[in-house]
Amino acid sequence: QVQLVESGGGLVQPGGSLRLSCAASGVIFNIYTMGWYRQAPGKQRELVASITSGDRPNYADSVKGRFAISRDNAKKTVYLQMNSLKPEDTAVYYCNKVLQPIAWGQGTQVTVSS
């Protein structure tokens, strides 16, 4: 069964940090570029970070220098380290393949507020 399970979200104050995890199952993980997406209320889902099978990261301008994506192919897990969080980072965060996404997981809520 193909499944993506995101975790690690929560409520954090501005300037704080969170580390998100996404565990994949039922899919050949190591050959795909994986991405972290987010969707804020009333907005479209957007890609904020991606990492190729060769561990090359890419970031949206809005998170560059603050977020870091990584992956552990043995664990079929992709991570998103989020530092210097801002209220505008508040969203539900999802992971998925960048090309031909599979079924979306439930996401993990990140709320940045004082």
XYZ file of N, CA and C in Angstrom:
342
model
N 0.839 -1.182 0.000
C 0.000 0.000 0.000
C 0.877 1.235 0.000
N 0.638 2.132 -0.958
C 1.392 3.362 -1.056
C 0.899 4.344 -0.001
N 1.824 4.854 0.798
C 1.416 5.730 1.891
C 2.529 6.714 2.244
N 2.135 7.947 2.545
C 3.037 8.968 3.047
C 2.479 9.439 4.386
N 3.325 9.459 5.403
C 2.886 9.865 6.738
C 3.798 10.968 7.241
N 3.230 12.163 7.380
C 3.982 13.310 7.864
C 3.799 13.467 9.374
N 4.829 13.971 10.040
C 4.760 14.203 11.481
C 5.736 15.306 11.861
N 5.606 15.775 13.100
C 6.553 16.743 13.630
C 6.060 18.166 13.717
N 4.853 18.416 13.238
C 4.320 19.765 13.311
C 3.932 20.148 14.727
N 3.507 21.397 14.876
C 3.080 21.867 16.179
C 2.978 23.374 16.222
N 2.818 23.875 17.429
C 2.737 25.315 17.662
C 4.098 25.806 18.137
N 4.602 26.825 17.490
C 5.918 27.352 17.848
C 5.886 28.868 17.754
N 6.677 29.528 18.581
C 6.747 30.984 18.548
C 7.601 31.453 17.377
N 7.359 32.662 16.911
C 8.227 33.207 15.854
C 9.691 33.137 16.256
N 10.508 32.727 15.304
C 11.928 32.540 15.568
C 12.290 31.139 16.011
N 11.287 30.328 16.280
C 11.531 28.970 16.737
C 11.844 28.011 15.611
N 11.992 26.738 15.981
C 12.367 25.698 15.036
C 11.471 24.476 15.186
N 11.334 23.761 14.091
C 10.641 22.469 14.075
C 11.340 21.580 13.064
N 11.252 20.281 13.288
C 11.761 19.320 12.311
C 10.630 18.394 11.919
N 10.288 18.421 10.653
C 9.233 17.563 10.120
C 9.834 16.293 9.539
N 9.068 15.212 9.627
C 9.466 13.940 9.035
C 8.350 13.432 8.141
N 8.732 12.702 7.122
C 7.758 12.083 6.226
C 8.242 10.685 5.904
N 7.489 9.696 6.331
C 7.838 8.304 6.092
C 7.015 7.765 4.928
N 7.693 7.158 3.979
C 7.024 6.602 2.808
C 7.003 5.084 2.893
N 5.946 4.493 2.380
C 5.855 3.039 2.305
C 5.148 2.666 1.003
N 5.455 1.479 0.534
C 4.807 0.982 -0.668
C 5.273 1.639 -1.940
N 6.404 2.326 -1.873
C 6.913 3.025 -3.054
C 8.431 2.885 -3.075
N 8.975 2.776 -4.280
C 10.432 2.779 -4.428
C 10.885 4.209 -4.186
N 11.533 4.445 -3.075
C 11.742 5.806 -2.579
C 12.992 6.455 -3.143
N 14.085 5.703 -3.219
C 15.391 6.320 -3.409
C 15.629 6.912 -4.793
N 14.800 6.573 -5.764
C 15.064 7.058 -7.121
C 14.327 8.347 -7.443
N 13.478 8.801 -6.527
C 12.630 9.946 -6.831
C 13.096 11.222 -6.150
N 12.869 12.340 -6.838
C 12.980 13.634 -6.186
C 11.758 13.811 -5.287
N 12.026 14.098 -4.028
C 10.960 14.273 -3.052
C 10.848 15.742 -2.663
N 9.646 16.150 -2.326
C 9.448 17.542 -1.980
C 8.582 17.720 -0.749
N 8.775 18.842 -0.108
C 7.886 19.296 0.961
C 7.030 20.423 0.394
N 5.745 20.304 0.602
C 4.775 21.285 0.151
C 4.066 21.861 1.380
N 3.433 22.997 1.199
C 2.597 23.531 2.274
C 1.366 24.199 1.681
N 0.316 24.198 2.472
C -0.919 24.842 2.059
C -1.481 25.633 3.232
N -1.513 26.934 3.059
C -2.086 27.815 4.068
C -3.570 27.998 3.771
N -4.356 28.355 4.772
C -5.799 28.546 4.560
C -6.072 29.533 3.436
N -6.922 29.111 2.510
C -7.306 29.976 1.415
C -6.281 30.126 0.311
N -5.191 29.360 0.403
C -4.134 29.451 -0.610
C -3.899 28.112 -1.269
N -3.264 28.151 -2.431
C -2.930 26.912 -3.123
C -1.725 26.245 -2.467
N -1.648 24.947 -2.648
C -0.489 24.210 -2.166
C 0.736 24.652 -2.956
N 1.837 24.860 -2.252
C 3.066 25.285 -2.898
C 4.238 24.403 -2.475
N 5.164 24.240 -3.402
C 6.374 23.471 -3.137
C 7.385 24.398 -2.461
N 7.874 24.015 -1.290
C 8.820 24.870 -0.577
C 10.245 24.331 -0.599
N 10.401 23.027 -0.752
C 11.739 22.442 -0.788
C 11.676 21.098 -1.492
N 12.745 20.761 -2.183
C 12.825 19.459 -2.836
C 14.251 18.944 -2.737
N 14.385 17.632 -2.889
C 15.706 17.009 -2.841
C 15.742 15.883 -3.853
N 16.769 15.875 -4.679
C 16.871 14.862 -5.710
C 17.367 13.542 -5.131
N 17.351 12.519 -5.962
C 17.874 11.226 -5.535
C 19.362 11.320 -5.207
N 20.030 12.319 -5.774
C 21.444 12.539 -5.491
C 21.691 13.534 -4.377
N 20.662 13.815 -3.581
C 20.769 14.702 -2.424
C 21.009 16.166 -2.781
N 20.566 16.588 -3.945
C 20.684 17.998 -4.299
C 19.411 18.717 -3.891
N 19.509 19.693 -2.977
C 18.312 20.393 -2.518
C 17.982 21.615 -3.372
N 16.742 22.012 -3.297
C 16.303 23.246 -3.931
C 15.209 23.843 -3.047
N 15.189 25.183 -2.958
C 14.277 25.838 -2.042
C 13.537 26.978 -2.702
N 12.312 27.182 -2.250
C 11.587 28.383 -2.641
C 12.267 29.584 -1.999
N 12.188 30.718 -2.650
C 12.841 31.917 -2.128
C 12.350 32.264 -0.722
N 11.103 31.964 -0.441
C 10.507 32.342 0.837
C 11.109 31.598 2.016
N 11.773 30.468 1.765
C 12.323 29.673 2.874
C 13.829 29.498 2.766
N 14.416 29.999 1.704
C 15.842 29.817 1.489
C 16.644 30.421 2.639
N 17.585 29.653 3.151
C 18.411 30.103 4.260
C 17.819 29.794 5.624
N 16.563 29.371 5.657
C 15.903 29.051 6.938
C 15.529 27.577 7.042
N 15.180 26.960 5.931
C 14.765 25.557 5.911
C 15.863 24.706 5.289
N 15.929 23.450 5.723
C 16.877 22.495 5.154
C 16.185 21.153 4.972
N 16.238 20.641 3.754
C 15.630 19.345 3.451
C 16.720 18.281 3.399
N 16.387 17.098 3.859
C 17.320 15.972 3.808
C 16.520 14.689 3.658
N 17.226 13.616 3.367
C 16.541 12.337 3.191
C 17.402 11.206 3.703
N 16.738 10.139 4.115
C 17.391 8.899 4.530
C 16.741 7.795 3.709
N 17.425 7.379 2.647
C 16.815 6.395 1.745
C 16.607 5.046 2.415
N 17.484 4.681 3.339
C 17.334 3.394 4.034
C 16.048 3.371 4.858
N 15.678 4.521 5.396
C 14.456 4.612 6.189
C 13.260 5.087 5.369
N 13.496 5.380 4.093
C 12.435 5.913 3.227
C 11.765 7.115 3.890
N 12.596 8.012 4.370
C 12.102 9.171 5.109
C 12.760 10.437 4.581
N 11.964 11.482 4.474
C 12.482 12.797 4.111
C 12.173 13.753 5.269
N 13.099 14.657 5.525
C 12.997 15.570 6.659
C 12.981 17.020 6.172
N 12.410 17.863 7.018
C 12.471 19.302 6.770
C 12.784 19.986 8.088
N 13.993 20.501 8.201
C 14.397 21.282 9.361
C 14.010 22.723 9.091
N 13.187 23.274 9.952
C 12.683 24.637 9.776
C 13.174 25.507 10.922
N 13.948 26.508 10.607
C 14.489 27.430 11.595
C 13.975 28.842 11.327
N 14.133 29.694 12.309
C 13.717 31.102 12.184
C 12.303 31.207 11.623
N 11.413 30.443 12.202
C 10.047 30.384 11.682
C 9.329 31.718 11.824
N 8.482 31.989 10.842
C 7.717 33.230 10.791
C 6.218 32.898 10.781
N 5.385 33.836 11.195
C 3.931 33.575 11.144
C 3.455 33.164 9.749
N 4.069 33.674 8.717
C 3.664 33.324 7.356
C 4.040 31.908 6.953
N 4.788 31.210 7.803
C 5.079 29.797 7.553
C 3.939 28.899 8.040
N 2.962 29.471 8.699
C 1.833 28.697 9.189
C 1.086 28.056 8.034
N 0.943 26.728 8.094
C 0.311 25.969 7.012
C 0.274 24.500 7.407
N -0.426 23.721 6.599
C -0.307 22.265 6.683
C 0.794 21.857 5.720
N 1.729 21.078 6.218
C 2.882 20.659 5.424
C 2.710 19.207 4.987
N 3.004 18.975 3.712
C 2.899 17.658 3.108
C 4.208 17.309 2.403
N 4.443 16.023 2.248
C 5.546 15.607 1.387
C 4.965 14.766 0.249
N 5.712 14.693 -0.834
C 5.294 13.870 -1.963
C 6.408 13.870 -2.999
N 6.270 12.979 -3.968
C 7.156 13.023 -5.112
C 6.917 14.350 -5.844
N 7.969 14.888 -6.432
C 7.807 16.138 -7.160
C 7.184 15.869 -8.531
N 7.621 14.831 -9.194
C 7.038 14.457 -10.476
C 6.035 13.335 -10.237
N 4.896 13.440 -10.821
C 3.832 12.442 -10.684
C 3.573 12.115 -9.214
N 3.077 13.091 -8.441
C 2.787 12.830 -7.030
C 1.847 11.654 -6.858
N 2.038 10.958 -5.758
C 1.143 9.856 -5.404
C 0.090 10.382 -4.436
N -0.686 9.492 -3.854
C -1.749 9.920 -2.943
C -1.173 10.747 -1.794
N -1.800 11.882 -1.521
C -1.303 12.768 -0.474
C -1.609 12.201 0.910
N -0.693 12.428 1.830
C -0.929 12.049 3.206
C -1.828 13.064 3.898
N -1.934 12.926 5.199
C -2.814 13.822 5.963
C -2.139 15.153 6.273
N -0.843 15.214 6.094
C -0.113 16.437 6.386
C 0.102 16.623 7.878
N 0.901 17.640 8.203
C 1.150 17.974 9.599
C 1.034 19.495 9.749
N 0.284 19.921 10.740
C -0.002 21.335 10.930
C 1.170 22.034 11.604
N 1.603 23.129 11.018
C 2.609 23.995 11.620
C 1.959 25.349 11.855
N 1.985 25.777 13.107
C 1.425 27.074 13.471
C 2.499 27.898 14.152
N 2.774 29.060 13.575
C 3.786 29.955 14.133
C 3.067 31.180 14.673
N 3.064 31.294 15.984
C 2.307 32.368 16.622
C 2.846 32.628 18.019
N 2.766 33.881 18.421
C 3.163 34.218 19.786
C 1.940 34.200 20.712
